[in-house]
JSON list of C-alpha atoms in Angstrom, two decimals:
[
{"chain": "A", "resi": 1, "resn": "PHE", "atom": "CA", "xyz": [70.44, 112.82, 88.74]},
{"chain": "A", "resi": 2, "resn": "ASP", "atom": "CA", "xyz": [71.20, 111.94, 85.14]},
{"chain": "A", "resi": 3, "resn": "TYR", "atom": "CA", "xyz": [72.01, 114.50, 82.45]},
{"chain": "A", "resi": 4, "resn": "GLY", "atom": "CA", "xyz": [71.47, 111.76, 79.88]},
{"chain": "A", "resi": 5, "resn": "ILE", "atom": "CA", "xyz": [67.73, 112.29, 80.42]},
{"chain": "A", "resi": 6, "resn": "VAL", "atom": "CA", "xyz": [68.05, 115.98, 79.53]},
{"chain": "A", "resi": 7, "resn": "ALA", "atom": "CA", "xyz": [70.29, 115.23, 76.57]},
{"chain": "A", "resi": 8, "resn": "ARG", "atom": "CA", "xyz": [67.83, 112.76, 75.05]},
{"chain": "A", "resi": 9, "resn": "ARG", "atom": "CA", "xyz": [64.87, 115.11, 75.53]},
{"chain": "A", "resi": 10, "resn": "LEU", "atom": "CA", "xyz": [66.70, 118.19, 74.21]},
{"chain": "A", "resi": 11, "resn": "ALA", "atom": "CA", "xyz": [67.99, 116.27, 71.19]},
{"chain": "A", "resi": 12, "resn": "ALA", "atom": "CA", "xyz": [64.41, 115.85, 70.01]},
{"chain": "A", "resi": 13, "resn": "HIS", "atom": "CA", "xyz": [64.15, 119.67, 69.74]},
{"chain": "A", "resi": 14, "resn": "SER", "atom": "CA", "xyz": [67.61, 120.62, 68.54]},
{"chain": "A", "resi": 15, "resn": "GLY", "atom": "CA", "xyz": [70.25, 120.17, 65.88]},
{"chain": "A", "resi": 16, "resn": "ARG", "atom": "CA", "xyz": [72.50, 117.98, 68.04]},
{"chain": "A", "resi": 17, "resn": "ASP", "atom": "CA", "xyz": [72.40, 114.35, 69.05]},
{"chain": "A", "resi": 18, "resn": "ALA", "atom": "CA", "xyz": [72.00, 113.31, 72.68]},
{"chain": "A", "resi": 19, "resn": "GLU", "atom": "CA", "xyz": [75.68, 112.49, 73.21]},
{"chain": "A", "resi": 20, "resn": "GLN", "atom": "CA", "xyz": [76.79, 115.91, 71.95]},
{"chain": "A", "resi": 21, "resn": "ILE", "atom": "CA", "xyz": [74.31, 117.61, 74.27]},
{"chain": "A", "resi": 22, "resn": "ARG", "atom": "CA", "xyz": [75.36, 115.48, 77.21]},
{"chain": "A", "resi": 23, "resn": "SER", "atom": "CA", "xyz": [79.02, 116.43, 76.76]},
{"chain": "A", "resi": 24, "resn": "LEU", "atom": "CA", "xyz": [77.98, 120.08, 76.53]},
{"chain": "A", "resi": 25, "resn": "LEU", "atom": "CA", "xyz": [76.13, 119.88, 79.87]},
{"chain": "A", "resi": 26, "resn": "ASP", "atom": "CA", "xyz": [77.41, 117.12, 82.13]},
{"chain": "A", "resi": 27, "resn": "GLN", "atom": "CA", "xyz": [80.15, 118.54, 84.42]},
{"chain": "A", "resi": 28, "resn": "SER", "atom": "CA", "xyz": [81.07, 121.05, 81.70]},
{"chain": "A", "resi": 29, "resn": "PRO", "atom": "CA", "xyz": [82.52, 124.58, 81.99]},
{"chain": "A", "resi": 30, "resn": "LEU", "atom": "CA", "xyz": [79.13, 125.90, 80.86]},
{"chain": "A", "resi": 31, "resn": "LEU", "atom": "CA", "xyz": [77.32, 124.04, 83.64]},
{"chain": "A", "resi": 32, "resn": "PHE", "atom": "CA", "xyz": [79.99, 125.17, 86.11]},
{"chain": "A", "resi": 33, "resn": "ARG", "atom": "CA", "xyz": [79.35, 128.82, 85.21]},
{"chain": "A", "resi": 34, "resn": "PHE", "atom": "CA", "xyz": [75.61, 128.31, 85.64]},
{"chain": "A", "resi": 35, "resn": "GLU", "atom": "CA", "xyz": [75.79, 126.35, 88.88]},
{"chain": "A", "resi": 36, "resn": "SER", "atom": "CA", "xyz": [78.31, 128.71, 90.44]},
{"chain": "A", "resi": 37, "resn": "GLY", "atom": "CA", "xyz": [75.99, 131.67, 89.93]},
{"chain": "A", "resi": 38, "resn": "GLN", "atom": "CA", "xyz": [77.89, 133.28, 87.06]},
{"chain": "A", "resi": 39, "resn": "MET", "atom": "CA", "xyz": [74.93, 133.02, 84.65]},
{"chain": "A", "resi": 40, "resn": "THR", "atom": "CA", "xyz": [71.21, 133.72, 84.95]},
{"chain": "A", "resi": 41, "resn": "ASN", "atom": "CA", "xyz": [68.57, 131.25, 83.79]},
{"chain": "A", "resi": 42, "resn": "ASP", "atom": "CA", "xyz": [68.06, 133.37, 80.67]},
{"chain": "A", "resi": 43, "resn": "GLU", "atom": "CA", "xyz": [71.78, 133.51, 79.88]},
{"chain": "A", "resi": 44, "resn": "PHE", "atom": "CA", "xyz": [72.19, 129.76, 80.34]},
{"chain": "A", "resi": 45, "resn": "PHE", "atom": "CA", "xyz": [69.12, 129.07, 78.20]},
{"chain": "A", "resi": 46, "resn": "GLY", "atom": "CA", "xyz": [70.43, 131.40, 75.50]},
{"chain": "A", "resi": 47, "resn": "GLU", "atom": "CA", "xyz": [73.85, 129.77, 75.43]},
{"chain": "A", "resi": 48, "resn": "VAL", "atom": "CA", "xyz": [72.48, 126.20, 75.39]},
{"chain": "A", "resi": 49, "resn": "SER", "atom": "CA", "xyz": [69.97, 127.16, 72.69]},
{"chain": "A", "resi": 50, "resn": "SER", "atom": "CA", "xyz": [72.71, 128.73, 70.58]},
{"chain": "A", "resi": 51, "resn": "LEU", "atom": "CA", "xyz": [75.07, 125.76, 70.96]},
{"chain": "A", "resi": 52, "resn": "THR", "atom": "CA", "xyz": [72.43, 123.10, 70.28]},
{"chain": "A", "resi": 53, "resn": "ASN", "atom": "CA", "xyz": [69.98, 124.92, 67.97]},
{"chain": "A", "resi": 54, "resn": "TYR", "atom": "CA", "xyz": [67.27, 124.18, 70.56]},
{"chain": "A", "resi": 55, "resn": "THR", "atom": "CA", "xyz": [63.93, 125.39, 69.19]},
{"chain": "A", "resi": 56, "resn": "GLY", "atom": "CA", "xyz": [61.72, 125.35, 72.29]},
{"chain": "A", "resi": 57, "resn": "SER", "atom": "CA", "xyz": [60.79, 128.05, 74.77]},
{"chain": "A", "resi": 58, "resn": "LEU", "atom": "CA", "xyz": [62.55, 128.82, 78.06]},
{"chain": "A", "resi": 59, "resn": "GLU", "atom": "CA", "xyz": [59.55, 127.34, 79.89]},
{"chain": "A", "resi": 60, "resn": "ASP", "atom": "CA", "xyz": [59.83, 124.06, 77.97]},
{"chain": "A", "resi": 61, "resn": "PHE", "atom": "CA", "xyz": [63.59, 124.05, 78.44]},
{"chain": "A", "resi": 62, "resn": "ALA", "atom": "CA", "xyz": [63.18, 124.57, 82.20]},
{"chain": "A", "resi": 63, "resn": "ASP", "atom": "CA", "xyz": [60.85, 121.56, 82.39]},
{"chain": "A", "resi": 64, "resn": "ILE", "atom": "CA", "xyz": [63.29, 119.40, 80.44]},
{"chain": "A", "resi": 65, "resn": "PHE", "atom": "CA", "xyz": [66.44, 120.62, 82.18]},
{"chain": "A", "resi": 66, "resn": "GLY", "atom": "CA", "xyz": [65.05, 120.25, 85.68]},
{"chain": "A", "resi": 67, "resn": "ASP", "atom": "CA", "xyz": [63.70, 116.75, 85.14]},
{"chain": "A", "resi": 68, "resn": "ILE", "atom": "CA", "xyz": [66.93, 114.82, 85.81]},
{"chain": "A", "resi": 69, "resn": "PHE", "atom": "CA", "xyz": [66.13, 113.33, 89.19]},
{"chain": "A", "resi": 70, "resn": "GLU", "atom": "CA", "xyz": [64.81, 110.00, 90.36]},
{"chain": "A", "resi": 71, "resn": "PRO", "atom": "CA", "xyz": [63.82, 109.64, 94.02]},
{"chain": "A", "resi": 72, "resn": "ILE", "atom": "CA", "xyz": [65.69, 107.08, 96.11]},
{"chain": "A", "resi": 73, "resn": "ALA", "atom": "CA", "xyz": [63.07, 105.74, 98.53]},
{"chain": "A", "resi": 74, "resn": "PRO", "atom": "CA", "xyz": [65.44, 104.45, 101.25]},
{"chain": "A", "resi": 75, "resn": "MET", "atom": "CA", "xyz": [67.18, 107.83, 101.39]},
{"chain": "A", "resi": 76, "resn": "ILE", "atom": "CA", "xyz": [63.86, 109.66, 101.65]},
{"chain": "A", "resi": 77, "resn": "GLU", "atom": "CA", "xyz": [62.91, 107.31, 104.50]},
{"chain": "A", "resi": 78, "resn": "LEU", "atom": "CA", "xyz": [66.27, 107.94, 106.18]},
{"chain": "A", "resi": 79, "resn": "HIS", "atom": "CA", "xyz": [65.65, 111.67, 106.01]},
{"chain": "A", "resi": 80, "resn": "GLY", "atom": "CA", "xyz": [62.21, 111.22, 107.56]},
{"chain": "A", "resi": 81, "resn": "GLN", "atom": "CA", "xyz": [63.67, 109.16, 110.39]},
{"chain": "A", "resi": 82, "resn": "LEU", "atom": "CA", "xyz": [66.33, 111.78, 111.10]},
{"chain": "A", "resi": 83, "resn": "ARG", "atom": "CA", "xyz": [63.76, 114.57, 111.14]},
{"chain": "A", "resi": 84, "resn": "ALA", "atom": "CA", "xyz": [61.48, 112.55, 113.44]},
{"chain": "A", "resi": 85, "resn": "ARG", "atom": "CA", "xyz": [64.42, 112.30, 115.87]},
{"chain": "A", "resi": 86, "resn": "GLY", "atom": "CA", "xyz": [64.90, 116.07, 115.72]},
{"chain": "A", "resi": 87, "resn": "VAL", "atom": "CA", "xyz": [68.15, 115.92, 113.76]},
{"chain": "A", "resi": 88, "resn": "PRO", "atom": "CA", "xyz": [68.61, 119.08, 111.66]},
{"chain": "A", "resi": 89, "resn": "THR", "atom": "CA", "xyz": [69.10, 118.20, 107.99]},
{"chain": "A", "resi": 90, "resn": "PHE", "atom": "CA", "xyz": [70.45, 120.37, 105.22]},
{"chain": "A", "resi": 91, "resn": "ILE", "atom": "CA", "xyz": [70.62, 120.21, 101.46]},
{"chain": "A", "resi": 92, "resn": "PHE", "atom": "CA", "xyz": [74.15, 121.12, 100.34]},
{"chain": "A", "resi": 93, "resn": "SER", "atom": "CA", "xyz": [74.22, 120.94, 96.56]},
{"chain": "A", "resi": 94, "resn": "ASN", "atom": "CA", "xyz": [76.00, 121.96, 93.41]},
{"chain": "A", "resi": 95, "resn": "THR", "atom": "CA", "xyz": [72.87, 122.97, 91.55]},
{"chain": "A", "resi": 96, "resn": "ASN", "atom": "CA", "xyz": [70.94, 125.70, 89.79]},
{"chain": "A", "resi": 97, "resn": "ASP", "atom": "CA", "xyz": [67.63, 127.51, 89.98]},
{"chain": "A", "resi": 98, "resn": "LEU", "atom": "CA", "xyz": [65.99, 125.46, 87.20]},
{"chain": "A", "resi": 99, "resn": "ALA", "atom": "CA", "xyz": [66.72, 122.17, 88.98]},
{"chain": "A", "resi": 100, "resn": "ILE", "atom": "CA", "xyz": [65.56, 123.50, 92.35]},
{"chain": "A", "resi": 101, "resn": "ARG", "atom": "CA", "xyz": [62.28, 124.76, 90.90]},
{"chain": "A", "resi": 102, "resn": "HIS", "atom": "CA", "xyz": [61.63, 121.33, 89.42]},
{"chain": "A", "resi": 103, "resn": "ILE", "atom": "CA", "xyz": [62.53, 119.46, 92.61]},
{"chain": "A", "resi": 104, "resn": "ARG", "atom": "CA", "xyz": [60.34, 121.69, 94.79]},
{"chain": "A", "resi": 105, "resn": "ALA", "atom": "CA", "xyz": [57.39, 121.23, 92.44]},
{"chain": "A", "resi": 106, "resn": "ASN", "atom": "CA", "xyz": [57.72, 117.45, 92.08]},
{"chain": "A", "resi": 107, "resn": "PHE", "atom": "CA", "xyz": [59.21, 116.02, 95.27]},
{"chain": "A", "resi": 108, "resn": "PRO", "atom": "CA", "xyz": [57.26, 116.92, 98.43]},
{"chain": "A", "resi": 109, "resn": "PHE", "atom": "CA", "xyz": [59.90, 115.49, 100.80]},
{"chain": "A", "resi": 110, "resn": "PHE", "atom": "CA", "xyz": [62.26, 118.25, 99.67]},
{"chain": "A", "resi": 111, "resn": "ALA", "atom": "CA", "xyz": [60.37, 120.82, 101.74]},
{"chain": "A", "resi": 112, "resn": "GLY", "atom": "CA", "xyz": [61.31, 119.02, 104.97]},
{"chain": "A", "resi": 113, "resn": "PHE", "atom": "CA", "xyz": [64.94, 120.10, 105.35]},
{"chain": "A", "resi": 114, "resn": "THR", "atom": "CA", "xyz": [66.15, 122.59, 107.93]},
{"chain": "A", "resi": 115, "resn": "ASP", "atom": "CA", "xyz": [67.95, 124.75, 105.37]},
{"chain": "A", "resi": 116, "resn": "TYR", "atom": "CA", "xyz": [69.39, 124.70, 101.87]},
{"chain": "A", "resi": 117, "resn": "ILE", "atom": "CA", "xyz": [72.86, 125.69, 100.66]},
{"chain": "A", "resi": 118, "resn": "TYR", "atom": "CA", "xyz": [73.02, 125.92, 96.86]},
{"chain": "A", "resi": 119, "resn": "SER", "atom": "CA", "xyz": [76.14, 126.57, 94.80]},
{"chain": "A", "resi": 120, "resn": "HIS", "atom": "CA", "xyz": [74.40, 129.01, 92.46]},
{"chain": "A", "resi": 121, "resn": "GLU", "atom": "CA", "xyz": [73.46, 131.19, 95.46]},
{"chain": "A", "resi": 122, "resn": "ALA", "atom": "CA", "xyz": [76.79, 130.79, 97.29]},
{"chain": "A", "resi": 123, "resn": "GLY", "atom": "CA", "xyz": [78.85, 131.66, 94.20]},
{"chain": "A", "resi": 124, "resn": "ALA", "atom": "CA", "xyz": [81.07, 128.59, 94.64]},
{"chain": "A", "resi": 125, "resn": "MET", "atom": "CA", "xyz": [80.81, 124.88, 93.94]},
{"chain": "A", "resi": 126, "resn": "LYS", "atom": "CA", "xyz": [81.96, 121.86, 95.88]},
{"chain": "A", "resi": 127, "resn": "PRO", "atom": "CA", "xyz": [84.79, 121.04, 96.44]},
{"chain": "A", "resi": 128, "resn": "ASP", "atom": "CA", "xyz": [85.75, 124.75, 96.72]},
{"chain": "A", "resi": 129, "resn": "ALA", "atom": "CA", "xyz": [86.37, 125.53, 100.41]},
{"chain": "A", "resi": 130, "resn": "ARG", "atom": "CA", "xyz": [84.23, 128.70, 100.23]},
{"chain": "A", "resi": 131, "resn": "ILE", "atom": "CA", "xyz": [80.98, 126.75, 99.97]},
{"chain": "A", "resi": 132, "resn": "TYR", "atom": "CA", "xyz": [81.96, 124.50, 102.89]},
{"chain": "A", "resi": 133, "resn": "GLU", "atom": "CA", "xyz": [82.49, 127.68, 104.91]},
{"chain": "A", "resi": 134, "resn": "VAL", "atom": "CA", "xyz": [78.93, 128.72, 104.01]},
{"chain": "A", "resi": 135, "resn": "VAL", "atom": "CA", "xyz": [77.67, 125.39, 105.39]},
{"chain": "A", "resi": 136, "resn": "GLU", "atom": "CA", "xyz": [79.52, 125.95, 108.66]},
{"chain": "A", "resi": 137, "resn": "ARG", "atom": "CA", "xyz": [78.13, 129.48, 109.02]},
{"chain": "A", "resi": 138, "resn": "ARG", "atom": "CA", "xyz": [74.55, 128.49, 108.15]},
{"chain": "A", "resi": 139, "resn": "THR", "atom": "CA", "xyz": [74.48, 125.38, 110.34]},
{"chain": "A", "resi": 140, "resn": "GLY", "atom": "CA", "xyz": [76.43, 126.92, 113.20]},
{"chain": "A", "resi": 141, "resn": "ARG", "atom": "CA", "xyz": [78.49, 123.73, 113.30]},
{"chain": "A", "resi": 142, "resn": "CYS", "atom": "CA", "xyz": [81.97, 122.67, 112.25]},
{"chain": "A", "resi": 143, "resn": "GLY", "atom": "CA", "xyz": [84.33, 119.70, 112.35]},
{"chain": "A", "resi": 144, "resn": "ALA", "atom": "CA", "xyz": [82.95, 116.45, 113.70]},
{"chain": "A", "resi": 145, "resn": "GLU", "atom": "CA", "xyz": [79.63, 118.13, 114.55]},
{"chain": "A", "resi": 146, "resn": "LEU", "atom": "CA", "xyz": [78.75, 117.72, 110.87]},
{"chain": "A", "resi": 147, "resn": "LEU", "atom": "CA", "xyz": [77.86, 114.41, 109.24]},
{"chain": "A", "resi": 148, "resn": "TYR", "atom": "CA", "xyz": [78.21, 114.97, 105.52]},
{"chain": "A", "resi": 149, "resn": "ILE", "atom": "CA", "xyz": [76.93, 112.59, 102.81]},
{"chain": "A", "resi": 150, "resn": "ASP", "atom": "CA", "xyz": [77.83, 113.06, 99.15]},
{"chain": "A", "resi": 151, "resn": "ASP", "atom": "CA", "xyz": [78.08, 110.82, 96.10]},
{"chain": "A", "resi": 152, "resn": "ARG", "atom": "CA", "xyz": [81.18, 112.54, 94.70]},
{"chain": "A", "resi": 153, "resn": "LEU", "atom": "CA", "xyz": [84.43, 111.45, 96.30]},
{"chain": "A", "resi": 154, "resn": "GLU", "atom": "CA", "xyz": [86.22, 114.78, 95.76]},
{"chain": "A", "resi": 155, "resn": "ASN", "atom": "CA", "xyz": [83.44, 116.54, 97.66]},
{"chain": "A", "resi": 156, "resn": "VAL", "atom": "CA", "xyz": [83.58, 114.01, 100.50]},
{"chain": "A", "resi": 157, "resn": "GLU", "atom": "CA", "xyz": [87.34, 114.43, 100.72]},
{"chain": "A", "resi": 158, "resn": "ALA", "atom": "CA", "xyz": [86.96, 118.22, 100.99]},
{"chain": "A", "resi": 159, "resn": "GLY", "atom": "CA", "xyz": [84.51, 117.81, 103.87]},
{"chain": "A", "resi": 160, "resn": "ALA", "atom": "CA", "xyz": [86.75, 115.28, 105.60]},
{"chain": "A", "resi": 161, "resn": "ALA", "atom": "CA", "xyz": [89.68, 117.70, 105.27]},
{"chain": "A", "resi": 162, "resn": "ARG", "atom": "CA", "xyz": [87.63, 120.15, 107.37]},
{"chain": "A", "resi": 163, "resn": "GLY", "atom": "CA", "xyz": [87.17, 117.51, 110.05]},
{"chain": "A", "resi": 164, "resn": "TRP", "atom": "CA", "xyz": [83.60, 116.67, 109.06]},
{"chain": "A", "resi": 165, "resn": "ARG", "atom": "CA", "xyz": [82.40, 113.09, 109.47]},
{"chain": "A", "resi": 166, "resn": "ALA", "atom": "CA", "xyz": [82.13, 112.38, 105.76]},
{"chain": "A", "resi": 167, "resn": "VAL", "atom": "CA", "xyz": [80.34, 109.51, 104.03]},
{"chain": "A", "resi": 168, "resn": "HIS", "atom": "CA", "xyz": [80.89, 108.68, 100.38]},
{"chain": "A", "resi": 169, "resn": "HIS", "atom": "CA", "xyz": [77.38, 107.65, 99.30]},
{"chain": "A", "resi": 170, "resn": "GLN", "atom": "CA", "xyz": [77.48, 104.67, 96.96]},
{"chain": "A", "resi": 171, "resn": "THR", "atom": "CA", "xyz": [74.39, 102.70, 97.99]},
{"chain": "A", "resi": 172, "resn": "PRO", "atom": "CA", "xyz": [71.51, 103.52, 100.33]},
{"chain": "A", "resi": 173, "resn": "GLU", "atom": "CA", "xyz": [72.36, 100.50, 102.48]},
{"chain": "A", "resi": 174, "resn": "GLN", "atom": "CA", "xyz": [75.96, 101.62, 102.99]},
{"chain": "A", "resi": 175, "resn": "THR", "atom": "CA", "xyz": [74.93, 105.20, 103.77]},
{"chain": "A", "resi": 176, "resn": "ILE", "atom": "CA", "xyz": [72.21, 104.16, 106.21]},
{"chain": "A", "resi": 177, "resn": "ALA", "atom": "CA", "xyz": [74.72, 101.92, 107.99]},
{"chain": "A", "resi": 178, "resn": "ALA", "atom": "CA", "xyz": [77.13, 104.89, 108.26]},
{"chain": "A", "resi": 179, "resn": "VAL", "atom": "CA", "xyz": [74.37, 107.07, 109.74]},
{"chain": "A", "resi": 180, "resn": "ARG", "atom": "CA", "xyz": [73.59, 104.34, 112.27]},
{"chain": "A", "resi": 181, "resn": "ALA", "atom": "CA", "xyz": [77.28, 104.01, 113.12]},
{"chain": "A", "resi": 182, "resn": "ALA", "atom": "CA", "xyz": [77.36, 107.77, 113.73]},
{"chain": "A", "resi": 183, "resn": "GLY", "atom": "CA", "xyz": [74.65, 107.30, 116.37]},
{"chain": "A", "resi": 184, "resn": "LEU", "atom": "CA", "xyz": [71.97, 109.31, 114.63]},
{"chain": "A", "resi": 185, "resn": "LEU", "atom": "CA", "xyz": [69.45, 106.47, 114.26]}
]
């Protein structure tokens, strides 16, 4: 994902430049409130609109805000291979309803996971221990029974502290090798 995409697209319909919008959104307190379930879509839209002088509709904003993802083909293939082997797979994400709507509508592979744990529904964001507890309850697994892949080191460290087999995703090749080493492929 890349909030620079959103920033550039919103800048065309607002009174702020792309860099100002990016700093408002990317890993900001405002985004934290939204992605931890403390704000509705309407409240988030209203606040962003007010802060940026955005002139579009909520529907247009939702399309722009959700469109921050690029598929990574080797990771999609890895997921397919795991599913073909009967390995349960879960999405565990700091995210929001607008992003999820966009992903579901535009990336068919996303429907193939066993379950989904989203920060905005859990009321906590990684690396907060509460959301890792949700994962353990929903999966029925804990400790080394879980292989956890994340691109943010602080999140990986939080999983590893719970005894999870944690992989810091940096490249598809490295992550696929780690999954192989774990005996899942």
